[in-house]
């Protein structure tokens, strides 16, 4: 997954936040790309197109299908803690899996939007490669993978913490786990 932004502050934060997980490369070979645009003239136009020509997707989103390849999505969520609205526009391009993100919000809002966009894109790419997502905790203990599934507040994290207190236990994840069937065993990511 590639990321491009015209916002130097966002790129600086990205390098620090994701250091070690993503690397800067000169290659343009990617399975998908997320572009973050901070041009103040872009967002109002995208918002206008989505709201004047689009249809509601949910209470917080409107989508305008420009053509068979492109859609503009306007999203507006209320942050109850701050009493403010967070607005974003996305242009989705099916071919090459490209997403343009435009947000008039603060750096913190832009960071949240970029993280969410990258996470969703990576999830989509993994699912296309037969990985199935699970909300789960997982660790390795005595060279055996242990997956803890359950609903919210079911005790997954508590169980994981207890397992990690044992010798030779190693953390895999405490939130999202991807599994795929390899015939005689399951592979986890």
GROMACS .gro file of C-alpha atoms in nm:
model
  189
    1UNK     CA    1   0.000   0.000   0.000
    2UNK     CA    2   0.141   0.335  -0.100
    3UNK     CA    3   0.081   0.674   0.062
    4UNK     CA    4   0.130   1.014  -0.095
    5UNK     CA    5   0.051   1.351   0.063
    6UNK     CA    6   0.107   1.716  -0.019
    7UNK     CA    7   0.106   1.783   0.358
    8UNK     CA    8   0.464   1.779   0.498
    9UNK     CA    9   0.336   1.769   0.859
   10UNK     CA   10   0.129   1.460   0.788
   11UNK     CA   11   0.419   1.282   0.616
   12UNK     CA   12   0.651   1.367   0.909
   13UNK     CA   13   0.398   1.225   1.157
   14UNK     CA   14   0.345   0.918   0.937
   15UNK     CA   15   0.719   0.841   0.930
   16UNK     CA   16   0.739   0.862   1.310
   17UNK     CA   17   0.413   0.681   1.387
   18UNK     CA   18   0.457   0.393   1.143
   19UNK     CA   19   0.839   0.376   1.153
   20UNK     CA   20   0.945   0.016   1.087
   21UNK     CA   21   0.612  -0.090   0.938
   22UNK     CA   22   0.626   0.120   0.624
   23UNK     CA   23   0.937   0.235   0.444
   24UNK     CA   24   1.004   0.514   0.199
   25UNK     CA   25   1.072   0.375  -0.146
   26UNK     CA   26   1.121   0.515  -0.492
   27UNK     CA   27   0.929   0.225  -0.645
   28UNK     CA   28   0.587   0.295  -0.786
   29UNK     CA   29   0.486  -0.074  -0.768
   30UNK     CA   30   0.192  -0.093  -0.528
   31UNK     CA   31  -0.128  -0.293  -0.498
   32UNK     CA   32  -0.312   0.019  -0.379
   33UNK     CA   33  -0.244   0.386  -0.310
   34UNK     CA   34  -0.391   0.637  -0.064
   35UNK     CA   35  -0.341   1.004  -0.154
   36UNK     CA   36  -0.400   1.270   0.111
   37UNK     CA   37  -0.476   1.614  -0.034
   38UNK     CA   38  -0.467   1.937   0.167
   39UNK     CA   39  -0.550   2.184  -0.110
   40UNK     CA   40  -0.823   2.398   0.051
   41UNK     CA   41  -1.001   2.440  -0.284
   42UNK     CA   42  -1.049   2.065  -0.340
   43UNK     CA   43  -1.262   1.972  -0.037
   44UNK     CA   44  -1.554   2.217  -0.096
   45UNK     CA   45  -1.589   2.102  -0.458
   46UNK     CA   46  -1.592   1.732  -0.365
   47UNK     CA   47  -1.840   1.797  -0.083
   48UNK     CA   48  -2.069   1.990  -0.318
   49UNK     CA   49  -2.061   1.717  -0.587
   50UNK     CA   50  -2.130   1.441  -0.337
   51UNK     CA   51  -2.417   1.623  -0.165
   52UNK     CA   52  -2.582   1.772  -0.475
   53UNK     CA   53  -2.561   1.464  -0.699
   54UNK     CA   54  -2.514   1.175  -0.457
   55UNK     CA   55  -2.733   0.944  -0.254
   56UNK     CA   56  -2.715   0.872   0.120
   57UNK     CA   57  -2.515   0.560   0.211
   58UNK     CA   58  -2.588   0.600   0.581
   59UNK     CA   59  -2.673   0.874   0.830
   60UNK     CA   60  -2.314   1.002   0.805
   61UNK     CA   61  -2.220   0.936   0.440
   62UNK     CA   62  -2.330   1.043   0.093
   63UNK     CA   63  -2.197   0.878  -0.224
   64UNK     CA   64  -2.191   1.011  -0.578
   65UNK     CA   65  -2.111   0.746  -0.842
   66UNK     CA   66  -1.934   0.958  -1.104
   67UNK     CA   67  -1.904   0.662  -1.342
   68UNK     CA   68  -1.845   0.286  -1.325
   69UNK     CA   69  -1.487   0.342  -1.203
   70UNK     CA   70  -1.510   0.646  -0.972
   71UNK     CA   71  -1.714   0.744  -0.666
   72UNK     CA   72  -1.702   1.048  -0.439
   73UNK     CA   73  -1.795   0.986  -0.077
   74UNK     CA   74  -1.863   1.267   0.169
   75UNK     CA   75  -1.848   1.171   0.537
   76UNK     CA   76  -1.954   1.383   0.834
   77UNK     CA   77  -1.920   1.251   1.188
   78UNK     CA   78  -1.991   1.441   1.509
   79UNK     CA   79  -1.722   1.421   1.779
   80UNK     CA   80  -1.942   1.431   2.089
   81UNK     CA   81  -1.648   1.494   2.322
   82UNK     CA   82  -1.552   1.816   2.140
   83UNK     CA   83  -1.893   1.897   1.996
   84UNK     CA   84  -1.738   1.936   1.652
   85UNK     CA   85  -1.799   1.777   1.314
   86UNK     CA   86  -1.524   1.588   1.133
   87UNK     CA   87  -1.568   1.603   0.757
   88UNK     CA   88  -1.386   1.407   0.489
   89UNK     CA   89  -1.423   1.345   0.119
   90UNK     CA   90  -1.291   1.039  -0.057
   91UNK     CA   91  -1.256   0.973  -0.427
   92UNK     CA   92  -1.243   0.600  -0.489
   93UNK     CA   93  -1.103   0.465  -0.812
   94UNK     CA   94  -1.158   0.095  -0.866
   95UNK     CA   95  -0.882   0.040  -1.120
   96UNK     CA   96  -0.552   0.027  -0.936
   97UNK     CA   97  -0.738   0.070  -0.606
   98UNK     CA   98  -0.664   0.438  -0.563
   99UNK     CA   99  -0.818   0.657  -0.293
  100UNK     CA  100  -0.791   1.035  -0.266
  101UNK     CA  101  -0.861   1.168   0.084
  102UNK     CA  102  -0.946   1.536   0.131
  103UNK     CA  103  -1.005   1.677   0.478
  104UNK     CA  104  -1.036   2.036   0.600
  105UNK     CA  105  -0.975   1.924   0.959
  106UNK     CA  106  -0.684   1.962   1.195
  107UNK     CA  107  -0.366   1.755   1.166
  108UNK     CA  108  -0.508   1.515   1.426
  109UNK     CA  109  -0.823   1.462   1.214
  110UNK     CA  110  -0.611   1.410   0.900
  111UNK     CA  111  -0.393   1.157   1.085
  112UNK     CA  112  -0.700   0.962   1.199
  113UNK     CA  113  -0.844   0.964   0.847
  114UNK     CA  114  -0.517   0.846   0.686
  115UNK     CA  115  -0.476   0.567   0.944
  116UNK     CA  116  -0.833   0.449   0.884
  117UNK     CA  117  -0.792   0.464   0.505
  118UNK     CA  118  -0.466   0.265   0.513
  119UNK     CA  119  -0.612   0.011   0.756
  120UNK     CA  120  -0.918  -0.044   0.538
  121UNK     CA  121  -0.709  -0.072   0.221
  122UNK     CA  122  -0.475  -0.329   0.380
  123UNK     CA  123  -0.774  -0.524   0.511
  124UNK     CA  124  -0.925  -0.533   0.160
  125UNK     CA  125  -0.596  -0.650   0.006
  126UNK     CA  126  -0.555  -0.927   0.266
  127UNK     CA  127  -0.913  -1.044   0.212
  128UNK     CA  128  -0.850  -1.061  -0.164
  129UNK     CA  129  -0.563  -1.300  -0.085
  130UNK     CA  130  -0.804  -1.531   0.109
  131UNK     CA  131  -0.723  -1.395   0.458
  132UNK     CA  132  -1.031  -1.374   0.683
  133UNK     CA  133  -1.045  -1.096   0.947
  134UNK     CA  134  -1.134  -1.165   1.310
  135UNK     CA  135  -1.164  -0.936   1.609
  136UNK     CA  136  -0.938  -1.144   1.831
  137UNK     CA  137  -0.637  -1.161   2.059
  138UNK     CA  138  -0.356  -1.402   1.979
  139UNK     CA  139  -0.020  -1.515   2.107
  140UNK     CA  140   0.232  -1.792   2.057
  141UNK     CA  141   0.312  -2.015   2.353
  142UNK     CA  142   0.537  -2.319   2.336
  143UNK     CA  143   0.551  -2.276   1.955
  144UNK     CA  144   0.171  -2.308   1.930
  145UNK     CA  145  -0.053  -2.025   1.810
  146UNK     CA  146  -0.340  -1.945   2.043
  147UNK     CA  147  -0.635  -1.743   1.910
  148UNK     CA  148  -0.886  -1.596   2.157
  149UNK     CA  149  -1.218  -1.503   1.995
  150UNK     CA  150  -1.513  -1.333   2.158
  151UNK     CA  151  -1.739  -1.030   2.161
  152UNK     CA  152  -1.658  -0.697   2.321
  153UNK     CA  153  -1.579  -0.725   2.692
  154UNK     CA  154  -1.571  -1.106   2.673
  155UNK     CA  155  -1.227  -1.122   2.840
  156UNK     CA  156  -0.999  -1.165   2.537
  157UNK     CA  157  -0.740  -0.915   2.662
  158UNK     CA  158  -0.746  -1.051   3.018
  159UNK     CA  159  -0.693  -1.403   2.890
  160UNK     CA  160  -0.412  -1.281   2.664
  161UNK     CA  161  -0.238  -1.098   2.950
  162UNK     CA  162  -0.253  -1.415   3.163
  163UNK     CA  163  -0.103  -1.620   2.877
  164UNK     CA  164   0.172  -1.363   2.815
  165UNK     CA  165   0.282  -1.388   3.180
  166UNK     CA  166   0.404  -1.743   3.109
  167UNK     CA  167   0.760  -1.817   2.995
  168UNK     CA  168   0.815  -1.829   2.617
  169UNK     CA  169   0.481  -1.659   2.541
  170UNK     CA  170   0.493  -1.398   2.262
  171UNK     CA  171   0.231  -1.143   2.156
  172UNK     CA  172   0.082  -1.162   1.805
  173UNK     CA  173  -0.212  -0.919   1.833
  174UNK     CA  174  -0.463  -0.776   2.075
  175UNK     CA  175  -0.711  -0.645   1.822
  176UNK     CA  176  -0.724  -0.776   1.466
  177UNK     CA  177  -0.619  -1.117   1.346
  178UNK     CA  178  -0.629  -1.252   0.992
  179UNK     CA  179  -0.643  -1.627   0.933
  180UNK     CA  180  -0.641  -1.841   0.621
  181UNK     CA  181  -0.685  -2.212   0.574
  182UNK     CA  182  -0.374  -2.390   0.446
  183UNK     CA  183  -0.536  -2.735   0.433
  184UNK     CA  184  -0.371  -2.904   0.733
  185UNK     CA  185  -0.326  -2.589   0.943
  186UNK     CA  186  -0.433  -2.226   0.973
  187UNK     CA  187  -0.192  -1.944   0.898
  188UNK     CA  188  -0.223  -1.624   1.103
  189UNK     CA  189  -0.129  -1.266   1.036
   0.00000   0.00000   0.00000
